[in-house]
CSV table of C-alpha atoms and ligand atoms in Angstrom, one decimal:
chain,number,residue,atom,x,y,z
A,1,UNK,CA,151.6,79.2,63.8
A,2,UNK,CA,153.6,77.9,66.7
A,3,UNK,CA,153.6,81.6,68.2
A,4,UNK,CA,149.9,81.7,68.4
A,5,UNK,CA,149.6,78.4,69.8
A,6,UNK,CA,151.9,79.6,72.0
A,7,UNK,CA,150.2,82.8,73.0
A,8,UNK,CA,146.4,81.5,73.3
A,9,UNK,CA,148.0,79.0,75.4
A,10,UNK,CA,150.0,81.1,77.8
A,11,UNK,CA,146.1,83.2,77.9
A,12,UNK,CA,144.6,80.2,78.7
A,13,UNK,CA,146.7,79.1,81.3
A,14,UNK,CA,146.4,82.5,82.6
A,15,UNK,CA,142.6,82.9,82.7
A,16,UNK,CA,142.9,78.9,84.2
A,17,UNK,CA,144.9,80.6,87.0
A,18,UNK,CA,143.0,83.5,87.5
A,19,UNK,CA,139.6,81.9,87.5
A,20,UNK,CA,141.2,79.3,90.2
A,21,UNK,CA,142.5,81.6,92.4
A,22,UNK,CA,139.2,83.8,92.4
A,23,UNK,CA,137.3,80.9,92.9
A,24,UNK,CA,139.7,79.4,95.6
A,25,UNK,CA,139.8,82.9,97.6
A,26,UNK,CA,135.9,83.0,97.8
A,27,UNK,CA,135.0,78.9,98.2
A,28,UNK,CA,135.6,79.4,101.9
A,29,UNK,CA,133.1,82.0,102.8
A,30,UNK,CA,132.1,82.6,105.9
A,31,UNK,CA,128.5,81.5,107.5
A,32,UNK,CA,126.3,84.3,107.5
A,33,UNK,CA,126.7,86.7,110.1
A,34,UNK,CA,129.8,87.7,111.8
A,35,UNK,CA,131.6,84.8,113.4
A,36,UNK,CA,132.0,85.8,117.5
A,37,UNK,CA,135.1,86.3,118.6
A,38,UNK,CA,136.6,84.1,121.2
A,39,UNK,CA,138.7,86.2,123.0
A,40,UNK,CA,140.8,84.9,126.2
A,41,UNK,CA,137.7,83.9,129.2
A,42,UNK,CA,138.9,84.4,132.5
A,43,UNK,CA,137.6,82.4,134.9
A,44,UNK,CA,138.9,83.7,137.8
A,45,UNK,CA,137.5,87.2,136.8
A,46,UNK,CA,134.2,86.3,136.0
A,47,UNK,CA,134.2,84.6,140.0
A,48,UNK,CA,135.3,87.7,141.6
A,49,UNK,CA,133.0,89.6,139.7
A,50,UNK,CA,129.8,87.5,141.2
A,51,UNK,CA,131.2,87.3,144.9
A,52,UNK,CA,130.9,85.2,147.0
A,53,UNK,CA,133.4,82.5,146.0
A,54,UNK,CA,136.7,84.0,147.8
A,55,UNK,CA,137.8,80.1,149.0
A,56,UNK,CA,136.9,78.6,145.8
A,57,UNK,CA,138.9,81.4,143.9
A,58,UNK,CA,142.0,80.3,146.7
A,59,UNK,CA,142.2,77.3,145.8
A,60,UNK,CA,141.7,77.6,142.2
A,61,UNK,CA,145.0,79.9,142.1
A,62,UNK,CA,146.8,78.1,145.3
A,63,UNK,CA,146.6,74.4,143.3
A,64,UNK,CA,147.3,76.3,140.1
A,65,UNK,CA,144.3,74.7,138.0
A,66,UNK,CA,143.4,78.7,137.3
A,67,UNK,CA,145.6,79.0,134.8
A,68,UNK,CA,144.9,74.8,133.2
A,69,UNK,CA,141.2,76.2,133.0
A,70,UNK,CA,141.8,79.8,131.1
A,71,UNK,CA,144.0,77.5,128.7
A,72,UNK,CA,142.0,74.6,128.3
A,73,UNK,CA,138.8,77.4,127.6
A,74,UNK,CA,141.3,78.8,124.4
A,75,UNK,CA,142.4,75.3,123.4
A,76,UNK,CA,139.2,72.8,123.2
A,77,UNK,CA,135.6,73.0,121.7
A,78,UNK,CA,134.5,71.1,124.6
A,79,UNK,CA,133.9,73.8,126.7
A,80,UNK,CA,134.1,73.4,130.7
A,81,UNK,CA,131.0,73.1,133.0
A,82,UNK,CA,132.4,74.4,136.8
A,83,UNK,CA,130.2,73.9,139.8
A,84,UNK,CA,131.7,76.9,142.3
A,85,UNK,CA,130.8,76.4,146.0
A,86,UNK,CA,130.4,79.7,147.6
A,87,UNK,CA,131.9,81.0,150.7
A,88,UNK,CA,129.4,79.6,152.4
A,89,UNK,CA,129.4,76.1,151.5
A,90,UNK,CA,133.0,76.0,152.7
A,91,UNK,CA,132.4,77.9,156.2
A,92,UNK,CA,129.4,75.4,156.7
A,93,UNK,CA,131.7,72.3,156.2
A,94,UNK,CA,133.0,70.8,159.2
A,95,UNK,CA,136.8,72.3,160.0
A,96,UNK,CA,138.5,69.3,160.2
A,97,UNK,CA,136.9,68.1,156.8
A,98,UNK,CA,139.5,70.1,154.8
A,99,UNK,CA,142.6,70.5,156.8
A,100,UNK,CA,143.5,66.8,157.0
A,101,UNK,CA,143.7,66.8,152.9
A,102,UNK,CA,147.2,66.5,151.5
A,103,UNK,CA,147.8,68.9,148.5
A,104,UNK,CA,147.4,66.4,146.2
A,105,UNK,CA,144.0,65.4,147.9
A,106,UNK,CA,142.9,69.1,147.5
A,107,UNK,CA,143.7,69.6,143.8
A,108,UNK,CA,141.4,66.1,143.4
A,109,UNK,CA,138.9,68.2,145.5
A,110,UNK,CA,138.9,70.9,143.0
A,111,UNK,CA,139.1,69.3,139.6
A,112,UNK,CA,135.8,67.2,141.0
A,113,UNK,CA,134.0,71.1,140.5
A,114,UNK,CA,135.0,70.5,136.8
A,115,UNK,CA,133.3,68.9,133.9
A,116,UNK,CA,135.3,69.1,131.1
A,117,UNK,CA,132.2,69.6,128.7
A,118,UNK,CA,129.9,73.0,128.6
A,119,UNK,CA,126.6,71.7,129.8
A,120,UNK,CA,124.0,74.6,129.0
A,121,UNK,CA,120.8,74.5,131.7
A,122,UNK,CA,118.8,72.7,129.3
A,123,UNK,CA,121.1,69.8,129.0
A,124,UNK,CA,121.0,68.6,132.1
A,125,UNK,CA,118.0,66.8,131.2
A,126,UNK,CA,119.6,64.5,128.7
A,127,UNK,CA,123.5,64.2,130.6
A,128,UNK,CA,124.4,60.6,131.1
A,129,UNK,CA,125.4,59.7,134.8
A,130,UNK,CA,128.2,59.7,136.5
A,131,UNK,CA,129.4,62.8,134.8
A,132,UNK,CA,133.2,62.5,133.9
A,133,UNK,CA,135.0,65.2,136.1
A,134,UNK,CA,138.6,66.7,135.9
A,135,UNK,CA,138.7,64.4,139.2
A,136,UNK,CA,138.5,61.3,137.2
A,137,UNK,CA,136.0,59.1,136.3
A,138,UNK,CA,134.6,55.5,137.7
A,139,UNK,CA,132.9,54.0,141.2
A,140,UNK,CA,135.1,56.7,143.3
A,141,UNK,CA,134.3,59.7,141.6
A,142,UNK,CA,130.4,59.5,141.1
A,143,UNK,CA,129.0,63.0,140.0
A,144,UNK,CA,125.1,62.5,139.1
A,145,UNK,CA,122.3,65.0,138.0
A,146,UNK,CA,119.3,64.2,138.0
A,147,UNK,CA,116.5,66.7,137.3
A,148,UNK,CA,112.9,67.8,139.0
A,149,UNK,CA,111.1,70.5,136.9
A,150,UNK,CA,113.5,73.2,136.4
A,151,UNK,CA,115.5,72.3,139.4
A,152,UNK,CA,119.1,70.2,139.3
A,153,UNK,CA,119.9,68.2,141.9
A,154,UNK,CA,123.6,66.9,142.0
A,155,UNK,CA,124.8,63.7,144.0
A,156,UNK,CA,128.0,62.4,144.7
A,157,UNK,CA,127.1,59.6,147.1
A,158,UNK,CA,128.3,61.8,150.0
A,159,UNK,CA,126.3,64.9,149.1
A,160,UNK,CA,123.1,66.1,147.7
A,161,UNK,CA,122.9,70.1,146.9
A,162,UNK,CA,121.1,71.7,144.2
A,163,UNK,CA,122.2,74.2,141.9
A,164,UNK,CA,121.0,77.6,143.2
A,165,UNK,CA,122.5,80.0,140.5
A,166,UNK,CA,123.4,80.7,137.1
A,167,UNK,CA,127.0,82.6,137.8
A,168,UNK,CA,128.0,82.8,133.7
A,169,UNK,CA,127.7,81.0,130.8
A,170,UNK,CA,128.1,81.6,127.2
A,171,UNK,CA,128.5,78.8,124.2
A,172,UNK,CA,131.6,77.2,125.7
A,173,UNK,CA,131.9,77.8,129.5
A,174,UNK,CA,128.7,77.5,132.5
A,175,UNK,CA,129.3,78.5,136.2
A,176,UNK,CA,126.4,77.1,138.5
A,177,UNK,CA,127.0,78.0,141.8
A,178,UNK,CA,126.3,75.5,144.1
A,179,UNK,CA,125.5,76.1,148.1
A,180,UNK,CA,127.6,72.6,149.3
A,181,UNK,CA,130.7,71.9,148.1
A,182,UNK,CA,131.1,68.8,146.3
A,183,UNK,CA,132.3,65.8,148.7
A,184,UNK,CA,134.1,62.9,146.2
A,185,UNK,CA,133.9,59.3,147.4
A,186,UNK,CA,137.5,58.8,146.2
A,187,UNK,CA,138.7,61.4,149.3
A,188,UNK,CA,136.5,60.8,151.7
A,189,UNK,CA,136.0,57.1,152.0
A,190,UNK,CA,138.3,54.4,153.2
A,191,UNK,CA,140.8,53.6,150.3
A,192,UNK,CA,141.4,50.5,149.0
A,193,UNK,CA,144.5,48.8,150.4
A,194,UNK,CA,147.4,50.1,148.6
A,195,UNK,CA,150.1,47.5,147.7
A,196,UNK,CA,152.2,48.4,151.1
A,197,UNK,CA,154.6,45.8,151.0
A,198,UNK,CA,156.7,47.8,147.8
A,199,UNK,CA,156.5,50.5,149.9
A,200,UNK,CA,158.3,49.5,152.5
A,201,UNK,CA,161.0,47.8,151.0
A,202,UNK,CA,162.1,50.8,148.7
A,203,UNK,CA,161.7,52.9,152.3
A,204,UNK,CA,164.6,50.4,154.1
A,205,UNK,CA,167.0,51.0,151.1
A,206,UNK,CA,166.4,54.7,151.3
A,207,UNK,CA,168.3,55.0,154.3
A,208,UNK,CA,171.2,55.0,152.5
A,209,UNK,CA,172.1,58.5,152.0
A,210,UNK,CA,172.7,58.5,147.7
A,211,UNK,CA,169.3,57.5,147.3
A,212,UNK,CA,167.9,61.2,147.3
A,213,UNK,CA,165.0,60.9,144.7
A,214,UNK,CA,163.0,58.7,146.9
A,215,UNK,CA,163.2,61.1,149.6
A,216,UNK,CA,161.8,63.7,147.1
A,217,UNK,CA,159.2,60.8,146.3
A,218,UNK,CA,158.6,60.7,150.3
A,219,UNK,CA,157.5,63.8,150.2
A,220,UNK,CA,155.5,65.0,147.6
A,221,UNK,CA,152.2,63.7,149.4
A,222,UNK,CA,152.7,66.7,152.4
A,223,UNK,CA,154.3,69.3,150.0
A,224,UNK,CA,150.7,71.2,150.3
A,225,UNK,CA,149.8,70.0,153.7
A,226,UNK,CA,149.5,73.1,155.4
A,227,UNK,CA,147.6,74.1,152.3
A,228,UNK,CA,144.4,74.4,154.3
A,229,UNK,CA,145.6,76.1,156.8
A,230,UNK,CA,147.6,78.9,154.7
A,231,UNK,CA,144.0,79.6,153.3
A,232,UNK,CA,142.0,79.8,156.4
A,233,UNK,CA,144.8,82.2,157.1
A,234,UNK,CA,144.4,83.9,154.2
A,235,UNK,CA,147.8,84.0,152.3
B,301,NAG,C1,116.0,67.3,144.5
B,301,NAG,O1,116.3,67.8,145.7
B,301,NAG,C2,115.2,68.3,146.4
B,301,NAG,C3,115.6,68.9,147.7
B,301,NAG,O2,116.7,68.2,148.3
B,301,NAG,C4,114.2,67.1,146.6
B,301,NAG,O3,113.0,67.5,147.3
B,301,NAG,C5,113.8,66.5,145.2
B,301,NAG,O4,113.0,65.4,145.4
B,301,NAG,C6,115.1,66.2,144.5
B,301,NAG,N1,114.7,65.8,143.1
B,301,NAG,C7,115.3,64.8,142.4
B,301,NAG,C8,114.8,64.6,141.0
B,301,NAG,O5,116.2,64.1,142.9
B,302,NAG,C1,125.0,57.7,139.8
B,302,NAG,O1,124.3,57.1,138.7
B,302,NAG,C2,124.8,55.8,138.4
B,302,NAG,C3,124.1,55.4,137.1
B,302,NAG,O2,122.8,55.7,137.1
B,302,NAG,C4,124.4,54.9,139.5
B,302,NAG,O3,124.9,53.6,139.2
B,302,NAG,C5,125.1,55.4,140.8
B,302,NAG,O4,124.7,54.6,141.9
B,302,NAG,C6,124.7,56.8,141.1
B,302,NAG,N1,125.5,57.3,142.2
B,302,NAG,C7,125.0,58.2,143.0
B,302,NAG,C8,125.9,58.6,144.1
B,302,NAG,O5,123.9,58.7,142.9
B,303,NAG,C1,121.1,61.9,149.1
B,303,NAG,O1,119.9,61.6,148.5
B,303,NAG,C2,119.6,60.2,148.3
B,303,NAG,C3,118.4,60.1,147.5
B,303,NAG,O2,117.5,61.1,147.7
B,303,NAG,C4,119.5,59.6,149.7
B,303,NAG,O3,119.3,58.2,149.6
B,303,NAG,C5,120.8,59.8,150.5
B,303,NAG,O4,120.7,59.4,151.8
B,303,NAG,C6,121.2,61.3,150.5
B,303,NAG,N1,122.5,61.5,151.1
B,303,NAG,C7,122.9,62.4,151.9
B,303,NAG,C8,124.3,62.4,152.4
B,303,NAG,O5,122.1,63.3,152.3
């Protein structure tokens, strides 16, 4: 008697199992139709491919944000929205515009081309203003849309352009190209003043020669400088 307990019970526990593990192996099926797959986007690749952003390409690669983007594009559902000035919006720019900009000033310059958010055409009708940019967001940094028919007019309080192309998109990256590049406040107006006074104190004790990370400190703001000027050259 205790045997055949013992055997319809070990059957039940094994029909229990395999009934849970069938069950369990199909509960997660997949939507219907085959899920795309996301393989690695390249967003240097899919520039050079349309032409006619050369600079913008420099200067994604020379501040290194190339390589933040094509990880950032595997590693969020956000999606990225980039506003590429072509080669012409950075010839018609006055010269002097861009080679005064320290390195740091010209990464900010960059990331201001980057929403991090996929915003599909259609959307720009309903984006709240300013748009939050790699750049930062607040009074410095203003990036508005505003729409007119099935034109998109963008405004940063120093410039007004309109997006003139469609480079890519798909369901998690947009490329408009844009015939201005994008001026931020935050670079090209008067700053603030900065609290000088700490400045200048830490500045009188680094004359002593141990104190060899403020030097490094010193001179982080120049370390691209000449960034500009490499480029026009093209290296
Ligand atoms: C967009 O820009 C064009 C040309 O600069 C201008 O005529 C139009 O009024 C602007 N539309 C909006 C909604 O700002
Ligand atoms: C951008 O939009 C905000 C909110 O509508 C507004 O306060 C700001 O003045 C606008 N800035 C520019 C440069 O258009
Ligand atoms: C940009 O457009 C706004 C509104 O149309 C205008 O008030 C402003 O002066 C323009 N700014 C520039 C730099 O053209």
């Amino acid at each position: 008697m205790k045997q055949q307990f013992l055997f319809s019970f070990s059957f039940f526990i094994f029909f229990l199992f395999f009934y849970c593990t069938t069950t369990l192996a199909q509960s997660p099926a997949p939507a219907p139709g085959p899920a795309p797959p996301r393989g690695p986007t390249n967003v240097i690749k899919i520039l050079k491919k349309a032409g006619q952003f050369k600079t913008f390409i420099r200067l994604l690669k020379s501040t290194q944000l190339d390589s933040n983007l094509n990880s950032q594009l595997g590693n969020t559902n956000n999606g990225l929205t980039i506003f590429a000035p072509s080669d012409s919006a950075f010839s018609s720019l006055k010269k002097r515009t861009l080679s005064s900009l320290t390195g740091q000033e010209m990464v900010e310059l960059v990331q201001f081309h980057i929403v991090p958010t996929f915003i599909s055409a259609t959307q720009f009708d309903t984006v709240t203003n300013p748009l939050k940019t790699h750049a930062g967001s607040g009074g410095r940094f203003q990036l508005n849309v505003t729409t007119s028919g099935s034109s998109v007019n963008i405004s940063t309080g120093l410039t007004n352009t309109t997006i003139s192309d469609t480079v890519y998109t798909d369901d998690h990256l947009a490329i408009y190209k844009v015939d201005k590049v994008l001026l931020p406040l935050d670079i090209f107006t008067p700053k603030p003043p900065a609290p000088a006074p700490a400045l200048a104190t830490t500045k009188t004790k680094a004359e002593t020669p141990d104190e060899e990370e403020d030097e490094v400190h010193k001179d982080t703001s120049g370390a691209f400088g000449g960034l500009w000027g490499q480029l026009q050259n093209g290296v």
